[in-house]
C-alpha cells in the first residue's frame, strides 16, 4: 500500500512468458487489481503457452482506493509442473490527494 492519502493508478500491464517444457496449467486468469477492482487481466492461456509469448493488456478504468495495495493474483490452482517463468511489468503512478500540486 502506498500510504495515507495516496492511491495507485495502473498505467500499463505487460507480461513475458519464457517457455520451458512442460507447460503450466492455470485454473483462472491472472488479475491485476486494487481493492477488488480489476484493472487488467492476463489470460490463463498466456501462462499455459507452449512457446515464448509477449502479452500487453489494456488497462481498464475503475475507482481508485486510498492506501490500498496493488495485487497480482489468480484463483484456483496452478499446476502441471511447468518449467516456464513469467515476467510481469506493471507501470503505475502514485497519486497524492493531500495536495493538488502532486496530483
Coordinates of N, CA and C in Angstrom, one line a residue:
X1 N 0.8 -1.2 0.0 CA 0.0 0.0 0.0 C 0.9 1.2 0.0
X2 N 0.5 2.3 -0.7 CA 1.4 3.4 -0.9 C 1.4 4.4 0.3
X3 N 0.5 4.3 1.2 CA 0.5 5.2 2.4 C -0.7 6.1 2.4
X4 N -0.9 6.8 3.5 CA -2.0 7.6 3.8 C -2.2 8.7 2.7
X5 N -3.4 8.9 2.3 CA -3.7 10.0 1.2 C -3.1 9.7 -0.1
X6 N -2.7 8.4 -0.4 CA -2.1 8.1 -1.7 C -2.9 6.9 -2.3
X7 N -3.0 6.9 -3.6 CA -3.6 5.9 -4.4 C -2.8 5.4 -5.5
X8 N -2.9 4.2 -5.9 CA -2.1 3.6 -7.0 C -3.0 3.7 -8.3
X9 N -2.5 4.3 -9.4 CA -3.2 4.3 -10.7 C -2.4 3.5 -11.6
X10 N -3.0 2.4 -12.1 CA -2.3 1.5 -13.0 C -2.3 2.1 -14.4
X11 N -1.1 2.2 -15.0 CA -1.0 2.8 -16.4 C -0.8 1.8 -17.5
X12 N -0.1 0.7 -17.2 CA 0.3 -0.2 -18.3 C 0.6 -1.6 -17.7
X13 N 0.2 -2.7 -18.4 CA 0.5 -4.0 -17.9 C 1.0 -4.8 -19.1
X14 N 2.1 -5.5 -18.9 CA 2.7 -6.4 -19.9 C 3.3 -7.7 -19.3
X15 N 3.4 -8.7 -20.0 CA 3.9 -10.0 -19.5 C 4.7 -10.7 -20.6
X16 N 5.8 -11.4 -20.1 CA 6.6 -12.2 -21.0 C 6.7 -13.6 -20.4
X17 N 6.2 -14.6 -21.1 CA 6.4 -16.0 -20.7 C 7.6 -16.6 -21.4
X18 N 8.6 -17.0 -20.6 CA 9.8 -17.6 -21.2 C 9.6 -19.1 -21.1
X19 N 9.2 -19.7 -22.2 CA 8.7 -21.1 -22.2 C 9.8 -22.1 -22.0
X20 N 9.6 -23.0 -21.1 CA 10.4 -24.2 -20.9 C 9.5 -25.4 -20.6
X21 N 9.6 -26.5 -21.3 CA 8.7 -27.6 -21.1 C 8.8 -28.2 -19.7
X22 N 7.7 -28.7 -19.2 CA 6.4 -28.8 -19.6 C 5.6 -27.5 -19.4
X23 N 4.4 -27.4 -19.9 CA 3.6 -26.2 -19.7 C 2.9 -26.3 -18.3
X24 N 2.6 -25.1 -17.8 CA 1.8 -25.0 -16.6 C 0.3 -25.1 -17.0
X25 N -0.5 -25.3 -16.0 CA -2.0 -25.3 -16.2 C -2.5 -24.2 -15.1
X26 N -3.3 -23.3 -15.6 CA -3.9 -22.3 -14.7 C -5.4 -22.6 -14.7
X27 N -5.9 -22.5 -13.5 CA -7.4 -22.7 -13.3 C -8.1 -21.4 -13.7
X28 N -7.5 -20.3 -13.6 CA -8.1 -19.0 -13.8 C -7.1 -18.0 -14.4
X29 N -7.6 -16.9 -14.9 CA -6.8 -15.8 -15.4 C -6.0 -15.2 -14.3
X30 N -5.0 -14.4 -14.6 CA -4.2 -13.7 -13.7 C -4.7 -12.3 -13.6
X31 N -5.0 -11.8 -12.5 CA -5.7 -10.5 -12.3 C -4.7 -9.4 -11.7
X32 N -4.8 -8.2 -12.2 CA -4.1 -7.1 -11.6 C -5.2 -6.2 -11.0
X33 N -5.2 -6.1 -9.7 CA -6.3 -5.4 -9.0 C -5.8 -4.5 -7.8
X34 N -6.7 -3.6 -7.5 CA -6.5 -2.8 -6.3 C -7.9 -2.7 -5.6
X35 N -8.0 -3.1 -4.4 CA -9.2 -3.0 -3.6 C -10.4 -3.8 -4.3
X36 N -10.1 -4.9 -4.8 CA -11.1 -5.8 -5.5 C -11.6 -5.2 -6.8
X37 N -11.0 -4.2 -7.4 CA -11.3 -3.6 -8.7 C -10.2 -4.1 -9.6
X38 N -10.6 -4.9 -10.7 CA -9.6 -5.4 -11.6 C -9.3 -4.4 -12.7
X39 N -8.1 -4.0 -12.8 CA -7.6 -3.1 -13.8 C -7.0 -3.7 -15.1
X40 N -6.8 -5.0 -15.0 CA -6.3 -5.7 -16.1 C -6.2 -7.2 -15.9
X41 N -6.2 -8.0 -17.0 CA -6.3 -9.5 -16.9 C -5.3 -10.1 -17.8
X42 N -4.4 -11.0 -17.4 CA -3.6 -11.7 -18.2 C -4.2 -13.1 -18.4
X43 N -4.7 -13.4 -19.6 CA -5.5 -14.7 -19.8 C -4.6 -15.9 -19.4
X44 N -5.3 -16.9 -18.8 CA -4.6 -18.1 -18.4 C -3.9 -18.8 -19.5
X45 N -4.4 -18.6 -20.8 CA -3.8 -19.2 -21.9 C -2.3 -18.7 -22.1
X46 N -2.0 -17.5 -21.7 CA -0.7 -16.9 -21.8 C 0.3 -17.8 -20.9
X47 N -0.2 -18.0 -19.7 CA 0.6 -18.8 -18.7 C 0.8 -20.3 -19.2
X48 N -0.2 -20.8 -20.0 CA -0.2 -22.1 -20.4 C 0.5 -22.3 -21.8
X49 N 1.0 -21.2 -22.4 CA 1.6 -21.3 -23.7 C 2.8 -22.3 -23.8
X50 N 2.9 -22.9 -25.0 CA 4.0 -23.8 -25.2 C 5.0 -23.1 -26.1
X51 N 5.1 -21.8 -26.0 CA 6.1 -21.0 -26.8 C 6.4 -19.7 -26.1
X52 N 7.5 -19.1 -26.3 CA 7.8 -17.8 -25.7 C 6.6 -16.9 -26.1
X53 N 6.1 -16.1 -25.2 CA 4.9 -15.3 -25.5 C 5.0 -13.9 -24.8
X54 N 4.8 -12.8 -25.6 CA 4.8 -11.5 -25.0 C 3.3 -11.0 -25.1
X55 N 2.8 -10.5 -24.0 CA 1.4 -10.0 -23.9 C 1.3 -8.6 -23.4
X56 N 0.4 -7.8 -24.0 CA 0.2 -6.5 -23.5 C -1.3 -6.4 -23.2
X57 N -1.7 -5.8 -22.1 CA -3.1 -5.7 -21.7 C -3.5 -4.3 -21.6
X58 N -4.6 -4.0 -22.1 CA -5.2 -2.6 -22.0 C -5.7 -2.4 -20.6
X59 N -5.4 -1.3 -19.9 CA -5.8 -1.0 -18.6 C -7.2 -0.6 -18.6
X60 N -8.0 -1.1 -17.7 CA -9.4 -0.8 -17.6 C -9.6 0.3 -16.5
X61 N -10.5 1.1 -16.6 CA -10.8 2.2 -15.6 C -11.5 1.6 -14.4
X62 N -11.5 2.4 -13.3 CA -12.2 2.0 -12.1 C -11.9 3.0 -11.0
X63 N -12.6 2.8 -9.9 CA -12.5 3.7 -8.8 C -11.2 3.3 -8.0
X64 N -10.4 4.3 -7.8 CA -9.1 4.0 -7.0 C -9.4 4.1 -5.5
X65 N -8.6 3.3 -4.8 CA -8.8 3.3 -3.3 C -7.5 3.8 -2.7
X66 N -7.7 4.6 -1.7 CA -6.6 5.2 -0.9 C -5.9 4.2 -0.1
X67 N -4.6 4.2 0.0 CA -3.7 3.4 0.8 C -4.1 1.9 0.7
X68 N -4.2 1.4 -0.6 CA -4.6 0.0 -0.8 C -3.5 -0.6 -1.8
X69 N -3.1 -1.8 -1.5 CA -2.1 -2.5 -2.2 C -2.5 -2.9 -3.6
X70 N -1.5 -2.9 -4.5 CA -1.7 -3.5 -5.9 C -1.4 -4.9 -5.8
X71 N -2.4 -5.8 -6.3 CA -2.2 -7.2 -6.2 C -2.2 -7.9 -7.6
X72 N -1.4 -8.9 -7.7 CA -1.3 -9.8 -8.9 C -1.7 -11.2 -8.4
X73 N -2.9 -11.6 -8.8 CA -3.4 -12.9 -8.2 C -4.1 -13.8 -9.3
X74 N -4.3 -15.0 -8.9 CA -5.1 -15.9 -9.7 C -5.8 -16.8 -8.7
X75 N -7.1 -17.2 -9.1 CA -7.9 -18.1 -8.3 C -7.6 -19.5 -8.7
X76 N -7.8 -20.4 -7.8 CA -7.6 -21.8 -8.1 C -6.1 -22.2 -8.2
X77 N -5.9 -23.4 -8.6 CA -4.5 -23.9 -8.6 C -3.8 -23.6 -9.9
X78 N -2.4 -23.5 -9.8 CA -1.5 -23.5 -10.9 C -0.8 -24.8 -10.8
X79 N -0.9 -25.6 -11.9 CA -0.3 -27.0 -11.8 C 0.4 -27.3 -13.1
X80 N 0.6 -28.6 -13.3 CA 1.3 -29.1 -14.5 C 2.8 -29.2 -14.4
X81 N 3.3 -28.8 -13.3 CA 4.8 -29.0 -13.1 C 5.6 -28.2 -14.1
X82 N 5.0 -27.1 -14.6 CA 5.7 -26.3 -15.7 C 7.1 -25.8 -15.4
X83 N 7.8 -25.6 -16.4 CA 9.2 -25.2 -16.3 C 9.4 -23.7 -16.7
X84 N 8.3 -23.1 -17.2 CA 8.4 -21.7 -17.7 C 8.5 -20.7 -16.5
X85 N 9.0 -19.5 -16.9 CA 8.9 -18.4 -16.0 C 8.2 -17.2 -16.7
X86 N 7.5 -16.4 -15.9 CA 6.8 -15.3 -16.4 C 7.2 -14.0 -15.7
X87 N 7.5 -13.0 -16.5 CA 7.9 -11.7 -16.0 C 6.7 -10.8 -16.3
X88 N 6.2 -10.1 -15.3 CA 5.1 -9.2 -15.4 C 5.6 -7.8 -15.1
X89 N 5.3 -6.9 -15.9 CA 5.7 -5.5 -15.7 C 4.4 -4.7 -15.6
X90 N 4.2 -4.0 -14.5 CA 3.1 -3.1 -14.2 C 3.6 -1.7 -14.0
X91 N 3.3 -0.8 -14.9 CA 3.7 0.6 -14.7 C 2.5 1.3 -14.0
X92 N 2.9 2.0 -13.0 CA 1.8 2.7 -12.2 C 2.3 4.1 -11.7
X93 N 1.3 4.8 -11.2 CA 1.6 6.2 -10.7 C 1.0 6.2 -9.3
X94 N 1.7 6.9 -8.4 CA 1.1 7.2 -7.1 C 0.5 8.6 -7.1
X95 N -0.8 8.6 -6.8 CA -1.5 9.9 -6.7 C -1.6 10.3 -5.3
X96 N -1.2 11.5 -5.0 CA -1.2 12.0 -3.6 C -2.4 13.0 -3.5
X97 N -3.4 12.7 -2.7 CA -4.6 13.5 -2.6 C -4.5 14.5 -1.5
X98 N -3.4 14.6 -0.8 CA -3.3 15.5 0.3 C -2.9 16.9 -0.2
X99 N -2.4 17.0 -1.5 CA -2.1 18.3 -2.1 C -2.4 18.2 -3.5
X100 N -3.0 19.2 -4.1 CA -3.3 19.2 -5.5 C -2.1 19.4 -6.4
X101 N -1.0 19.9 -5.9 CA 0.2 20.0 -6.7 C 0.8 18.6 -7.1
X102 N 0.6 17.6 -6.3 CA 1.2 16.3 -6.5 C 0.2 15.4 -7.4
X103 N -1.0 15.8 -7.5 CA -2.0 15.1 -8.3 C -1.9 15.4 -9.7

